[in-house]
């Protein structure tokens, strides 16, 4: 290739980059304008609702699906919200927690022992916050800290909406529910005939014990636990960690290890993994081996309300 052709090709590439860069920003702000009015669904709607009400809340639940589907905040506080999201772990929830204002609030934060001692955990769940990267400095700081930003997203901002754009458009055109009456809690409906089949686990699977000997707290979990402790102290929060019930938990060593670690860090931790096991014969309490049905969740929330917050929780 001669020099003239190389120069021409370079000009084409530069022109393409400039045009694509400008188009990307125009499209990005168009999508952002649309999604800012979306308050339903887990694409961005739940984030937006949380951001709009977080400063006025008295009680907030954070965690994975085992928080989202298990705690009805209305049974504990008249001004509560469940910010649990399916598939998320400590980095995601802790980052959202750090967005709360400096005022008295009670935080119920879900944590699973097996995740806390998982050596392979690298804060992958922060990637679920990519749509907030250019909208919030705290989110941006956390994602940069653990390098969870797609490098191309620094140039092409529309990547922020990869995988969630359809959900945004769908909820923009037709909201799933009335968000003004939604408290973030998503109960799991079951019927007695169908969930019996779900709970028929292989005997070998049920009998599996601890997968390893000796435990250490994942360093990212430890760092976030420290962050949450300091954040709560500085911002007048009552911070309570908890673990939801499981139908089968044949390894208790990680539970005992986490209890000791939480005690060392002077953190309040309630291990409820065995709660409701006395009623395992009543399968209507369970959706599957790790998730409660709506009935089970209401029973569990009432138990938490009585044992953690006392008779006058509201």
PDB file of C-alpha atoms in Angstrom:
ATOM      1  CA  UNK A   1       0.000   0.000   0.000  1.00  0.00           C
ATOM      2  CA  UNK A   2       1.467   3.337  -1.076  1.00  0.00           C
ATOM      3  CA  UNK A   3       1.636   6.422   1.076  1.00  0.00           C
ATOM      4  CA  UNK A   4      -1.289   8.149  -0.631  1.00  0.00           C
ATOM      5  CA  UNK A   5      -3.659   5.230  -0.058  1.00  0.00           C
ATOM      6  CA  UNK A   6      -2.509   4.886   3.541  1.00  0.00           C
ATOM      7  CA  UNK A   7      -3.211   8.568   4.169  1.00  0.00           C
ATOM      8  CA  UNK A   8      -6.658   8.248   2.574  1.00  0.00           C
ATOM      9  CA  UNK A   9      -7.484   5.198   4.703  1.00  0.00           C
ATOM     10  CA  UNK A  10      -6.329   6.993   7.851  1.00  0.00           C
ATOM     11  CA  UNK A  11      -8.640   9.920   7.073  1.00  0.00           C
ATOM     12  CA  UNK A  12     -11.560   7.520   6.580  1.00  0.00           C
ATOM     13  CA  UNK A  13     -10.859   5.832   9.901  1.00  0.00           C
ATOM     14  CA  UNK A  14     -10.579   9.148  11.748  1.00  0.00           C
ATOM     15  CA  UNK A  15     -13.811  10.366  10.142  1.00  0.00           C
ATOM     16  CA  UNK A  16     -15.559   7.108  11.070  1.00  0.00           C
ATOM     17  CA  UNK A  17     -14.351   7.400  14.672  1.00  0.00           C
ATOM     18  CA  UNK A  18     -15.504  11.028  14.963  1.00  0.00           C
ATOM     19  CA  UNK A  19     -18.938  10.318  13.486  1.00  0.00           C
ATOM     20  CA  UNK A  20     -19.465   7.164  15.577  1.00  0.00           C
ATOM     21  CA  UNK A  21     -18.350   9.012  18.709  1.00  0.00           C
ATOM     22  CA  UNK A  22     -20.850  11.827  18.137  1.00  0.00           C
ATOM     23  CA  UNK A  23     -23.679   9.448  17.163  1.00  0.00           C
ATOM     24  CA  UNK A  24     -22.981   7.360  20.264  1.00  0.00           C
ATOM     25  CA  UNK A  25     -23.370  10.389  22.556  1.00  0.00           C
ATOM     26  CA  UNK A  26     -26.574  11.515  20.831  1.00  0.00           C
ATOM     27  CA  UNK A  27     -28.078   8.035  21.113  1.00  0.00           C
ATOM     28  CA  UNK A  28     -26.832   7.642  24.688  1.00  0.00           C
ATOM     29  CA  UNK A  29     -28.520  10.836  25.884  1.00  0.00           C
ATOM     30  CA  UNK A  30     -31.668   9.855  23.991  1.00  0.00           C
ATOM     31  CA  UNK A  31     -31.807   6.505  25.791  1.00  0.00           C
ATOM     32  CA  UNK A  32     -30.908   8.175  29.076  1.00  0.00           C
ATOM     33  CA  UNK A  33     -33.756  10.650  28.667  1.00  0.00           C
ATOM     34  CA  UNK A  34     -36.162   7.778  28.059  1.00  0.00           C
ATOM     35  CA  UNK A  35     -34.908   5.556  30.898  1.00  0.00           C
ATOM     36  CA  UNK A  36     -35.049   8.429  33.401  1.00  0.00           C
ATOM     37  CA  UNK A  37     -38.838   8.152  33.265  1.00  0.00           C
ATOM     38  CA  UNK A  38     -38.868   4.349  33.731  1.00  0.00           C
ATOM     39  CA  UNK A  39     -39.755   3.232  37.275  1.00  0.00           C
ATOM     40  CA  UNK A  40     -40.714  -0.388  36.753  1.00  0.00           C
ATOM     41  CA  UNK A  41     -38.742  -3.545  36.007  1.00  0.00           C
ATOM     42  CA  UNK A  42     -35.244  -4.641  37.038  1.00  0.00           C
ATOM     43  CA  UNK A  43     -33.483  -3.209  33.977  1.00  0.00           C
ATOM     44  CA  UNK A  44     -33.348   0.327  35.401  1.00  0.00           C
ATOM     45  CA  UNK A  45     -36.809   0.878  36.887  1.00  0.00           C
ATOM     46  CA  UNK A  46     -36.049  -0.414  40.359  1.00  0.00           C
ATOM     47  CA  UNK A  47     -32.817   1.605  40.462  1.00  0.00           C
ATOM     48  CA  UNK A  48     -34.698   4.756  39.498  1.00  0.00           C
ATOM     49  CA  UNK A  49     -37.400   4.215  42.092  1.00  0.00           C
ATOM     50  CA  UNK A  50     -34.789   3.538  44.778  1.00  0.00           C
ATOM     51  CA  UNK A  51     -32.837   6.679  43.859  1.00  0.00           C
ATOM     52  CA  UNK A  52     -36.002   8.775  43.980  1.00  0.00           C
ATOM     53  CA  UNK A  53     -37.079   7.624  47.466  1.00  0.00           C
ATOM     54  CA  UNK A  54     -33.872   6.512  49.238  1.00  0.00           C
ATOM     55  CA  UNK A  55     -33.431   9.755  51.197  1.00  0.00           C
ATOM     56  CA  UNK A  56     -36.887   9.487  52.766  1.00  0.00           C
ATOM     57  CA  UNK A  57     -36.816   5.792  53.730  1.00  0.00           C
ATOM     58  CA  UNK A  58     -36.530   4.530  57.300  1.00  0.00           C
ATOM     59  CA  UNK A  59     -35.859   0.880  56.499  1.00  0.00           C
ATOM     60  CA  UNK A  60     -34.049  -0.691  53.513  1.00  0.00           C
ATOM     61  CA  UNK A  61     -33.332  -4.331  52.611  1.00  0.00           C
ATOM     62  CA  UNK A  62     -30.308  -5.171  50.449  1.00  0.00           C
ATOM     63  CA  UNK A  63     -29.133  -8.437  48.942  1.00  0.00           C
ATOM     64  CA  UNK A  64     -29.793 -11.096  46.330  1.00  0.00           C
ATOM     65  CA  UNK A  65     -32.998 -12.923  45.400  1.00  0.00           C
ATOM     66  CA  UNK A  66     -32.871 -14.402  48.918  1.00  0.00           C
ATOM     67  CA  UNK A  67     -33.506 -10.894  50.179  1.00  0.00           C
ATOM     68  CA  UNK A  68     -35.773  -9.675  47.395  1.00  0.00           C
ATOM     69  CA  UNK A  69     -38.216 -12.591  47.677  1.00  0.00           C
ATOM     70  CA  UNK A  70     -37.976 -13.154  51.437  1.00  0.00           C
ATOM     71  CA  UNK A  71     -38.506  -9.857  53.268  1.00  0.00           C
ATOM     72  CA  UNK A  72     -41.707  -7.831  53.018  1.00  0.00           C
ATOM     73  CA  UNK A  73     -40.591  -4.423  54.377  1.00  0.00           C
ATOM     74  CA  UNK A  74     -44.195  -3.375  55.002  1.00  0.00           C
ATOM     75  CA  UNK A  75     -44.372  -5.905  57.856  1.00  0.00           C
ATOM     76  CA  UNK A  76     -41.424  -4.217  59.584  1.00  0.00           C
ATOM     77  CA  UNK A  77     -41.760  -0.532  58.721  1.00  0.00           C
ATOM     78  CA  UNK A  78     -44.395   1.746  57.259  1.00  0.00           C
ATOM     79  CA  UNK A  79     -41.647   3.480  55.309  1.00  0.00           C
ATOM     80  CA  UNK A  80     -39.474   0.675  53.980  1.00  0.00           C
ATOM     81  CA  UNK A  81     -38.176  -0.623  50.662  1.00  0.00           C
ATOM     82  CA  UNK A  82     -36.632  -3.909  49.491  1.00  0.00           C
ATOM     83  CA  UNK A  83     -33.695  -3.212  47.159  1.00  0.00           C
ATOM     84  CA  UNK A  84     -32.813  -6.895  46.774  1.00  0.00           C
ATOM     85  CA  UNK A  85     -31.998  -7.956  43.210  1.00  0.00           C
ATOM     86  CA  UNK A  86     -31.734 -11.429  41.714  1.00  0.00           C
ATOM     87  CA  UNK A  87     -28.213 -12.786  41.272  1.00  0.00           C
ATOM     88  CA  UNK A  88     -26.410  -9.975  43.089  1.00  0.00           C
ATOM     89  CA  UNK A  89     -23.788 -10.194  45.841  1.00  0.00           C
ATOM     90  CA  UNK A  90     -22.058  -7.853  48.260  1.00  0.00           C
ATOM     91  CA  UNK A  91     -20.359  -5.412  45.852  1.00  0.00           C
ATOM     92  CA  UNK A  92     -23.588  -4.517  44.055  1.00  0.00           C
ATOM     93  CA  UNK A  93     -25.639  -4.071  47.227  1.00  0.00           C
ATOM     94  CA  UNK A  94     -22.913  -2.283  49.195  1.00  0.00           C
ATOM     95  CA  UNK A  95     -22.481   0.248  46.395  1.00  0.00           C
ATOM     96  CA  UNK A  96     -26.207   1.046  46.401  1.00  0.00           C
ATOM     97  CA  UNK A  97     -26.087   1.271  50.189  1.00  0.00           C
ATOM     98  CA  UNK A  98     -23.343   3.894  49.942  1.00  0.00           C
ATOM     99  CA  UNK A  99     -25.780   6.146  48.059  1.00  0.00           C
ATOM    100  CA  UNK A 100     -27.921   6.627  51.179  1.00  0.00           C
ATOM    101  CA  UNK A 101     -28.004  10.030  52.919  1.00  0.00           C
ATOM    102  CA  UNK A 102     -26.608  10.997  56.303  1.00  0.00           C
ATOM    103  CA  UNK A 103     -29.655  10.361  58.473  1.00  0.00           C
ATOM    104  CA  UNK A 104     -30.958   7.623  60.750  1.00  0.00           C
ATOM    105  CA  UNK A 105     -32.007   4.558  58.761  1.00  0.00           C
ATOM    106  CA  UNK A 106     -32.134   0.826  59.457  1.00  0.00           C
ATOM    107  CA  UNK A 107     -30.399  -1.452  56.951  1.00  0.00           C
ATOM    108  CA  UNK A 108     -31.089  -5.187  56.726  1.00  0.00           C
ATOM    109  CA  UNK A 109     -28.317  -6.619  54.564  1.00  0.00           C
ATOM    110  CA  UNK A 110     -28.393 -10.206  53.270  1.00  0.00           C
ATOM    111  CA  UNK A 111     -25.204 -12.268  53.072  1.00  0.00           C
ATOM    112  CA  UNK A 112     -24.707 -15.969  52.286  1.00  0.00           C
ATOM    113  CA  UNK A 113     -21.824 -17.774  54.063  1.00  0.00           C
ATOM    114  CA  UNK A 114     -20.857 -19.833  51.002  1.00  0.00           C
ATOM    115  CA  UNK A 115     -20.445 -16.646  48.970  1.00  0.00           C
ATOM    116  CA  UNK A 116     -18.471 -14.885  51.681  1.00  0.00           C
ATOM    117  CA  UNK A 117     -15.846 -17.667  51.649  1.00  0.00           C
ATOM    118  CA  UNK A 118     -15.766 -18.111  47.877  1.00  0.00           C
ATOM    119  CA  UNK A 119     -12.134 -17.597  46.804  1.00  0.00           C
ATOM    120  CA  UNK A 120     -13.179 -16.976  43.187  1.00  0.00           C
ATOM    121  CA  UNK A 121     -15.469 -14.001  43.833  1.00  0.00           C
ATOM    122  CA  UNK A 122     -14.127 -10.876  42.096  1.00  0.00           C
ATOM    123  CA  UNK A 123     -17.025  -8.381  42.431  1.00  0.00           C
ATOM    124  CA  UNK A 124     -18.481  -9.369  39.052  1.00  0.00           C
ATOM    125  CA  UNK A 125     -21.906  -8.126  40.148  1.00  0.00           C
ATOM    126  CA  UNK A 126     -20.707  -4.512  39.896  1.00  0.00           C
ATOM    127  CA  UNK A 127     -21.159  -4.881  36.138  1.00  0.00           C
ATOM    128  CA  UNK A 128     -24.924  -4.831  36.739  1.00  0.00           C
ATOM    129  CA  UNK A 129     -24.529  -1.153  37.662  1.00  0.00           C
ATOM    130  CA  UNK A 130     -23.017  -0.184  34.303  1.00  0.00           C
ATOM    131  CA  UNK A 131     -26.066   1.901  33.333  1.00  0.00           C
ATOM    132  CA  UNK A 132     -25.333   4.165  36.325  1.00  0.00           C
ATOM    133  CA  UNK A 133     -21.629   4.607  35.556  1.00  0.00           C
ATOM    134  CA  UNK A 134     -21.946   8.048  33.951  1.00  0.00           C
ATOM    135  CA  UNK A 135     -24.705   9.161  36.299  1.00  0.00           C
ATOM    136  CA  UNK A 136     -23.212   8.577  39.736  1.00  0.00           C
ATOM    137  CA  UNK A 137     -19.685   9.229  41.037  1.00  0.00           C
ATOM    138  CA  UNK A 138     -19.918   6.599  43.788  1.00  0.00           C
ATOM    139  CA  UNK A 139     -20.884   3.876  41.321  1.00  0.00           C
ATOM    140  CA  UNK A 140     -18.139   5.058  38.985  1.00  0.00           C
ATOM    141  CA  UNK A 141     -15.547   4.895  41.785  1.00  0.00           C
ATOM    142  CA  UNK A 142     -16.521   1.338  42.774  1.00  0.00           C
ATOM    143  CA  UNK A 143     -16.494   0.037  39.202  1.00  0.00           C
ATOM    144  CA  UNK A 144     -13.112   1.636  38.543  1.00  0.00           C
ATOM    145  CA  UNK A 145     -11.694   0.248  41.772  1.00  0.00           C
ATOM    146  CA  UNK A 146     -12.417  -3.338  40.759  1.00  0.00           C
ATOM    147  CA  UNK A 147     -11.954  -2.735  37.014  1.00  0.00           C
ATOM    148  CA  UNK A 148     -15.483  -3.818  36.078  1.00  0.00           C
ATOM    149  CA  UNK A 149     -15.963  -1.375  33.231  1.00  0.00           C
ATOM    150  CA  UNK A 150     -15.765  -2.522  29.634  1.00  0.00           C
ATOM    151  CA  UNK A 151     -12.832  -0.435  28.263  1.00  0.00           C
ATOM    152  CA  UNK A 152     -14.869   0.426  25.166  1.00  0.00           C
ATOM    153  CA  UNK A 153     -17.563   1.944  27.416  1.00  0.00           C
ATOM    154  CA  UNK A 154     -15.172   4.814  28.134  1.00  0.00           C
ATOM    155  CA  UNK A 155     -15.486   5.783  24.473  1.00  0.00           C
ATOM    156  CA  UNK A 156     -18.891   4.426  23.473  1.00  0.00           C
ATOM    157  CA  UNK A 157     -21.290   5.201  26.305  1.00  0.00           C
ATOM    158  CA  UNK A 158     -24.196   3.314  24.752  1.00  0.00           C
ATOM    159  CA  UNK A 159     -22.514   0.114  25.911  1.00  0.00           C
ATOM    160  CA  UNK A 160     -23.934   1.098  29.315  1.00  0.00           C
ATOM    161  CA  UNK A 161     -27.292  -0.155  28.081  1.00  0.00           C
ATOM    162  CA  UNK A 162     -26.147  -3.447  26.540  1.00  0.00           C
ATOM    163  CA  UNK A 163     -28.471  -6.261  27.557  1.00  0.00           C
ATOM    164  CA  UNK A 164     -31.071  -4.014  29.199  1.00  0.00           C
ATOM    165  CA  UNK A 165     -32.270  -1.738  26.387  1.00  0.00           C
ATOM    166  CA  UNK A 166     -35.195  -4.006  25.478  1.00  0.00           C
ATOM    167  CA  UNK A 167     -36.356  -4.013  29.107  1.00  0.00           C
ATOM    168  CA  UNK A 168     -36.107  -0.226  29.238  1.00  0.00           C
ATOM    169  CA  UNK A 169     -38.169   0.237  26.071  1.00  0.00           C
ATOM    170  CA  UNK A 170     -40.725  -2.340  27.207  1.00  0.00           C
ATOM    171  CA  UNK A 171     -41.255  -0.677  30.591  1.00  0.00           C
ATOM    172  CA  UNK A 172     -41.225   2.791  29.023  1.00  0.00           C
ATOM    173  CA  UNK A 173     -44.056   1.862  26.673  1.00  0.00           C
ATOM    174  CA  UNK A 174     -45.969  -0.364  29.090  1.00  0.00           C
ATOM    175  CA  UNK A 175     -45.025  -0.319  32.809  1.00  0.00           C
ATOM    176  CA  UNK A 176     -45.295  -3.722  34.529  1.00  0.00           C
ATOM    177  CA  UNK A 177     -46.979  -2.400  37.669  1.00  0.00           C
ATOM    178  CA  UNK A 178     -47.938   0.694  39.630  1.00  0.00           C
ATOM    179  CA  UNK A 179     -44.601   1.716  41.114  1.00  0.00           C
ATOM    180  CA  UNK A 180     -46.233   4.198  43.515  1.00  0.00           C
ATOM    181  CA  UNK A 181     -47.536   1.262  45.558  1.00  0.00           C
ATOM    182  CA  UNK A 182     -44.499  -0.996  45.035  1.00  0.00           C
ATOM    183  CA  UNK A 183     -42.155  -1.568  47.985  1.00  0.00           C
ATOM    184  CA  UNK A 184     -39.508  -3.623  46.152  1.00  0.00           C
ATOM    185  CA  UNK A 185     -40.639  -6.962  47.579  1.00  0.00           C
ATOM    186  CA  UNK A 186     -41.353  -9.665  44.981  1.00  0.00           C
ATOM    187  CA  UNK A 187     -43.068 -12.701  46.553  1.00  0.00           C
ATOM    188  CA  UNK A 188     -42.846 -16.067  44.810  1.00  0.00           C
ATOM    189  CA  UNK A 189     -46.198 -17.652  44.093  1.00  0.00           C
ATOM    190  CA  UNK A 190     -46.468 -21.446  44.151  1.00  0.00           C
ATOM    191  CA  UNK A 191     -49.164 -24.083  44.224  1.00  0.00           C
ATOM    192  CA  UNK A 192     -48.934 -27.175  46.394  1.00  0.00           C
ATOM    193  CA  UNK A 193     -48.935 -29.641  43.500  1.00  0.00           C
ATOM    194  CA  UNK A 194     -46.178 -28.047  41.398  1.00  0.00           C
ATOM    195  CA  UNK A 195     -43.600 -27.227  44.048  1.00  0.00           C
ATOM    196  CA  UNK A 196     -43.520 -30.777  45.397  1.00  0.00           C
ATOM    197  CA  UNK A 197     -41.749 -31.784  42.186  1.00  0.00           C
ATOM    198  CA  UNK A 198     -39.286 -28.879  42.520  1.00  0.00           C
ATOM    199  CA  UNK A 199     -38.229 -30.079  45.973  1.00  0.00           C
ATOM    200  CA  UNK A 200     -37.544 -33.684  44.953  1.00  0.00           C
ATOM    201  CA  UNK A 201     -33.753 -33.400  45.100  1.00  0.00           C
ATOM    202  CA  UNK A 202     -31.366 -36.202  44.325  1.00  0.00           C
ATOM    203  CA  UNK A 203     -30.362 -37.992  47.539  1.00  0.00           C
ATOM    204  CA  UNK A 204     -26.681 -37.674  46.708  1.00  0.00           C
ATOM    205  CA  UNK A 205     -27.090 -33.918  46.251  1.00  0.00           C
ATOM    206  CA  UNK A 206     -28.841 -33.584  49.600  1.00  0.00           C
ATOM    207  CA  UNK A 207     -26.110 -35.543  51.340  1.00  0.00           C
ATOM    208  CA  UNK A 208     -23.234 -33.457  49.964  1.00  0.00           C
ATOM    209  CA  UNK A 209     -21.389 -31.864  52.863  1.00  0.00           C
ATOM    210  CA  UNK A 210     -18.747 -29.146  52.985  1.00  0.00           C
ATOM    211  CA  UNK A 211     -16.834 -28.788  49.721  1.00  0.00           C
ATOM    212  CA  UNK A 212     -13.542 -27.843  51.375  1.00  0.00           C
ATOM    213  CA  UNK A 213     -11.738 -27.795  54.691  1.00  0.00           C
ATOM    214  CA  UNK A 214     -10.694 -24.545  56.258  1.00  0.00           C
ATOM    215  CA  UNK A 215     -12.154 -21.161  55.392  1.00  0.00           C
ATOM    216  CA  UNK A 216     -10.938 -17.635  54.797  1.00  0.00           C
ATOM    217  CA  UNK A 217     -13.083 -14.594  54.224  1.00  0.00           C
ATOM    218  CA  UNK A 218     -12.961 -13.459  50.621  1.00  0.00           C
ATOM    219  CA  UNK A 219     -10.872 -10.228  50.627  1.00  0.00           C
ATOM    220  CA  UNK A 220     -13.489  -8.304  48.641  1.00  0.00           C
ATOM    221  CA  UNK A 221     -16.189  -9.353  51.094  1.00  0.00           C
ATOM    222  CA  UNK A 222     -13.964  -8.328  53.985  1.00  0.00           C
ATOM    223  CA  UNK A 223     -13.257  -4.945  52.386  1.00  0.00           C
ATOM    224  CA  UNK A 224     -16.948  -4.268  51.796  1.00  0.00           C
ATOM    225  CA  UNK A 225     -17.891  -5.363  55.313  1.00  0.00           C
ATOM    226  CA  UNK A 226     -15.366  -2.843  56.630  1.00  0.00           C
ATOM    227  CA  UNK A 227     -16.689  -0.173  54.260  1.00  0.00           C
ATOM    228  CA  UNK A 228     -20.285  -0.800  55.331  1.00  0.00           C
ATOM    229  CA  UNK A 229     -19.347  -0.653  59.005  1.00  0.00           C
ATOM    230  CA  UNK A 230     -17.582   2.688  58.561  1.00  0.00           C
ATOM    231  CA  UNK A 231     -20.301   4.078  56.309  1.00  0.00           C
ATOM    232  CA  UNK A 232     -23.013   3.131  58.808  1.00  0.00           C
ATOM    233  CA  UNK A 233     -21.142   4.720  61.695  1.00  0.00           C
ATOM    234  CA  UNK A 234     -20.576   7.982  59.811  1.00  0.00           C
ATOM    235  CA  UNK A 235     -24.095   8.178  58.412  1.00  0.00           C
ATOM    236  CA  UNK A 236     -26.236   7.167  61.417  1.00  0.00           C
ATOM    237  CA  UNK A 237     -27.296   3.741  60.138  1.00  0.00           C
ATOM    238  CA  UNK A 238     -28.340   0.701  62.135  1.00  0.00           C
ATOM    239  CA  UNK A 239     -26.715  -2.103  60.129  1.00  0.00           C
ATOM    240  CA  UNK A 240     -27.908  -5.697  60.526  1.00  0.00           C
ATOM    241  CA  UNK A 241     -26.618  -8.579  58.414  1.00  0.00           C
ATOM    242  CA  UNK A 242     -28.676 -11.731  58.005  1.00  0.00           C
ATOM    243  CA  UNK A 243     -28.863 -15.054  56.163  1.00  0.00           C
ATOM    244  CA  UNK A 244     -32.198 -16.357  54.864  1.00  0.00           C
ATOM    245  CA  UNK A 245     -33.542 -19.899  55.465  1.00  0.00           C
ATOM    246  CA  UNK A 246     -32.549 -22.899  53.378  1.00  0.00           C
ATOM    247  CA  UNK A 247     -34.410 -26.162  53.140  1.00  0.00           C
ATOM    248  CA  UNK A 248     -31.165 -28.143  53.005  1.00  0.00           C
ATOM    249  CA  UNK A 249     -27.877 -26.838  54.397  1.00  0.00           C
ATOM    250  CA  UNK A 250     -25.585 -29.781  54.985  1.00  0.00           C
ATOM    251  CA  UNK A 251     -22.473 -27.706  55.615  1.00  0.00           C
ATOM    252  CA  UNK A 252     -22.565 -25.572  58.740  1.00  0.00           C
ATOM    253  CA  UNK A 253     -18.833 -24.915  58.971  1.00  0.00           C
ATOM    254  CA  UNK A 254     -19.023 -21.864  56.702  1.00  0.00           C
ATOM    255  CA  UNK A 255     -21.949 -20.552  58.792  1.00  0.00           C
ATOM    256  CA  UNK A 256     -19.937 -20.917  62.005  1.00  0.00           C
ATOM    257  CA  UNK A 257     -16.887 -19.358  60.377  1.00  0.00           C
ATOM    258  CA  UNK A 258     -18.873 -16.331  59.170  1.00  0.00           C
ATOM    259  CA  UNK A 259     -20.438 -15.854  62.606  1.00  0.00           C
ATOM    260  CA  UNK A 260     -16.981 -15.734  64.180  1.00  0.00           C
ATOM    261  CA  UNK A 261     -15.669 -13.312  61.552  1.00  0.00           C
ATOM    262  CA  UNK A 262     -18.649 -10.996  61.958  1.00  0.00           C
ATOM    263  CA  UNK A 263     -18.190 -11.071  65.722  1.00  0.00           C
ATOM    264  CA  UNK A 264     -14.488 -10.187  65.326  1.00  0.00           C
ATOM    265  CA  UNK A 265     -15.480  -7.212  63.187  1.00  0.00           C
ATOM    266  CA  UNK A 266     -18.109  -6.191  65.734  1.00  0.00           C
ATOM    267  CA  UNK A 267     -20.927  -6.491  63.205  1.00  0.00           C
ATOM    268  CA  UNK A 268     -24.478  -7.585  63.971  1.00  0.00           C
ATOM    269  CA  UNK A 269     -25.191 -10.850  62.144  1.00  0.00           C
ATOM    270  CA  UNK A 270     -28.287 -13.057  62.335  1.00  0.00           C
ATOM    271  CA  UNK A 271     -28.042 -16.521  60.820  1.00  0.00           C
ATOM    272  CA  UNK A 272     -31.606 -17.554  59.982  1.00  0.00           C
ATOM    273  CA  UNK A 273     -30.636 -20.416  57.669  1.00  0.00           C
ATOM    274  CA  UNK A 274     -32.436 -22.991  59.867  1.00  0.00           C
ATOM    275  CA  UNK A 275     -35.582 -20.961  60.512  1.00  0.00           C
ATOM    276  CA  UNK A 276     -38.768 -22.692  59.245  1.00  0.00           C
ATOM    277  CA  UNK A 277     -37.049 -26.090  59.077  1.00  0.00           C
ATOM    278  CA  UNK A 278     -39.467 -27.332  61.716  1.00  0.00           C
ATOM    279  CA  UNK A 279     -42.166 -26.871  59.092  1.00  0.00           C
ATOM    280  CA  UNK A 280     -40.417 -28.523  56.132  1.00  0.00           C
ATOM    281  CA  UNK A 281     -43.322 -30.940  55.851  1.00  0.00           C
ATOM    282  CA  UNK A 282     -45.413 -27.930  54.813  1.00  0.00           C
ATOM    283  CA  UNK A 283     -43.986 -27.468  51.323  1.00  0.00           C
ATOM    284  CA  UNK A 284     -46.210 -24.462  50.741  1.00  0.00           C
ATOM    285  CA  UNK A 285     -43.548 -22.482  52.644  1.00  0.00           C
ATOM    286  CA  UNK A 286     -41.012 -23.181  49.891  1.00  0.00           C
ATOM    287  CA  UNK A 287     -40.597 -22.300  46.229  1.00  0.00           C
ATOM    288  CA  UNK A 288     -37.404 -24.356  45.976  1.00  0.00           C
ATOM    289  CA  UNK A 289     -34.589 -25.479  48.268  1.00  0.00           C
ATOM    290  CA  UNK A 290     -33.183 -21.962  48.722  1.00  0.00           C
ATOM    291  CA  UNK A 291     -36.224 -19.719  48.170  1.00  0.00           C
ATOM    292  CA  UNK A 292     -39.386 -19.293  50.185  1.00  0.00           C
ATOM    293  CA  UNK A 293     -42.853 -19.007  48.726  1.00  0.00           C
ATOM    294  CA  UNK A 294     -44.983 -15.972  49.458  1.00  0.00           C
ATOM    295  CA  UNK A 295     -46.426 -17.783  52.474  1.00  0.00           C
ATOM    296  CA  UNK A 296     -42.970 -18.753  53.744  1.00  0.00           C
ATOM    297  CA  UNK A 297     -41.649 -15.230  53.179  1.00  0.00           C
ATOM    298  CA  UNK A 298     -44.485 -13.677  55.176  1.00  0.00           C
ATOM    299  CA  UNK A 299     -43.829 -16.155  58.012  1.00  0.00           C
ATOM    300  CA  UNK A 300     -40.100 -15.428  57.851  1.00  0.00           C
ATOM    301  CA  UNK A 301     -40.548 -11.645  57.777  1.00  0.00           C
ATOM    302  CA  UNK A 302     -42.814 -11.811  60.818  1.00  0.00           C
ATOM    303  CA  UNK A 303     -40.171 -13.926  62.571  1.00  0.00           C
ATOM    304  CA  UNK A 304     -37.474 -11.332  61.760  1.00  0.00           C
ATOM    305  CA  UNK A 305     -39.746  -8.545  62.916  1.00  0.00           C
ATOM    306  CA  UNK A 306     -40.327 -10.238  66.285  1.00  0.00           C
ATOM    307  CA  UNK A 307     -36.803 -11.476  66.979  1.00  0.00           C
ATOM    308  CA  UNK A 308     -34.744  -8.584  65.609  1.00  0.00           C
ATOM    309  CA  UNK A 309     -36.904  -5.500  65.934  1.00  0.00           C
ATOM    310  CA  UNK A 310     -39.278  -6.420  68.750  1.00  0.00           C
ATOM    311  CA  UNK A 311     -43.071  -6.193  69.051  1.00  0.00           C
ATOM    312  CA  UNK A 312     -43.319  -2.492  68.190  1.00  0.00           C
ATOM    313  CA  UNK A 313     -41.440  -2.497  64.899  1.00  0.00           C
ATOM    314  CA  UNK A 314     -43.784  -0.127  63.123  1.00  0.00           C
TER     315      UNK A 314
END
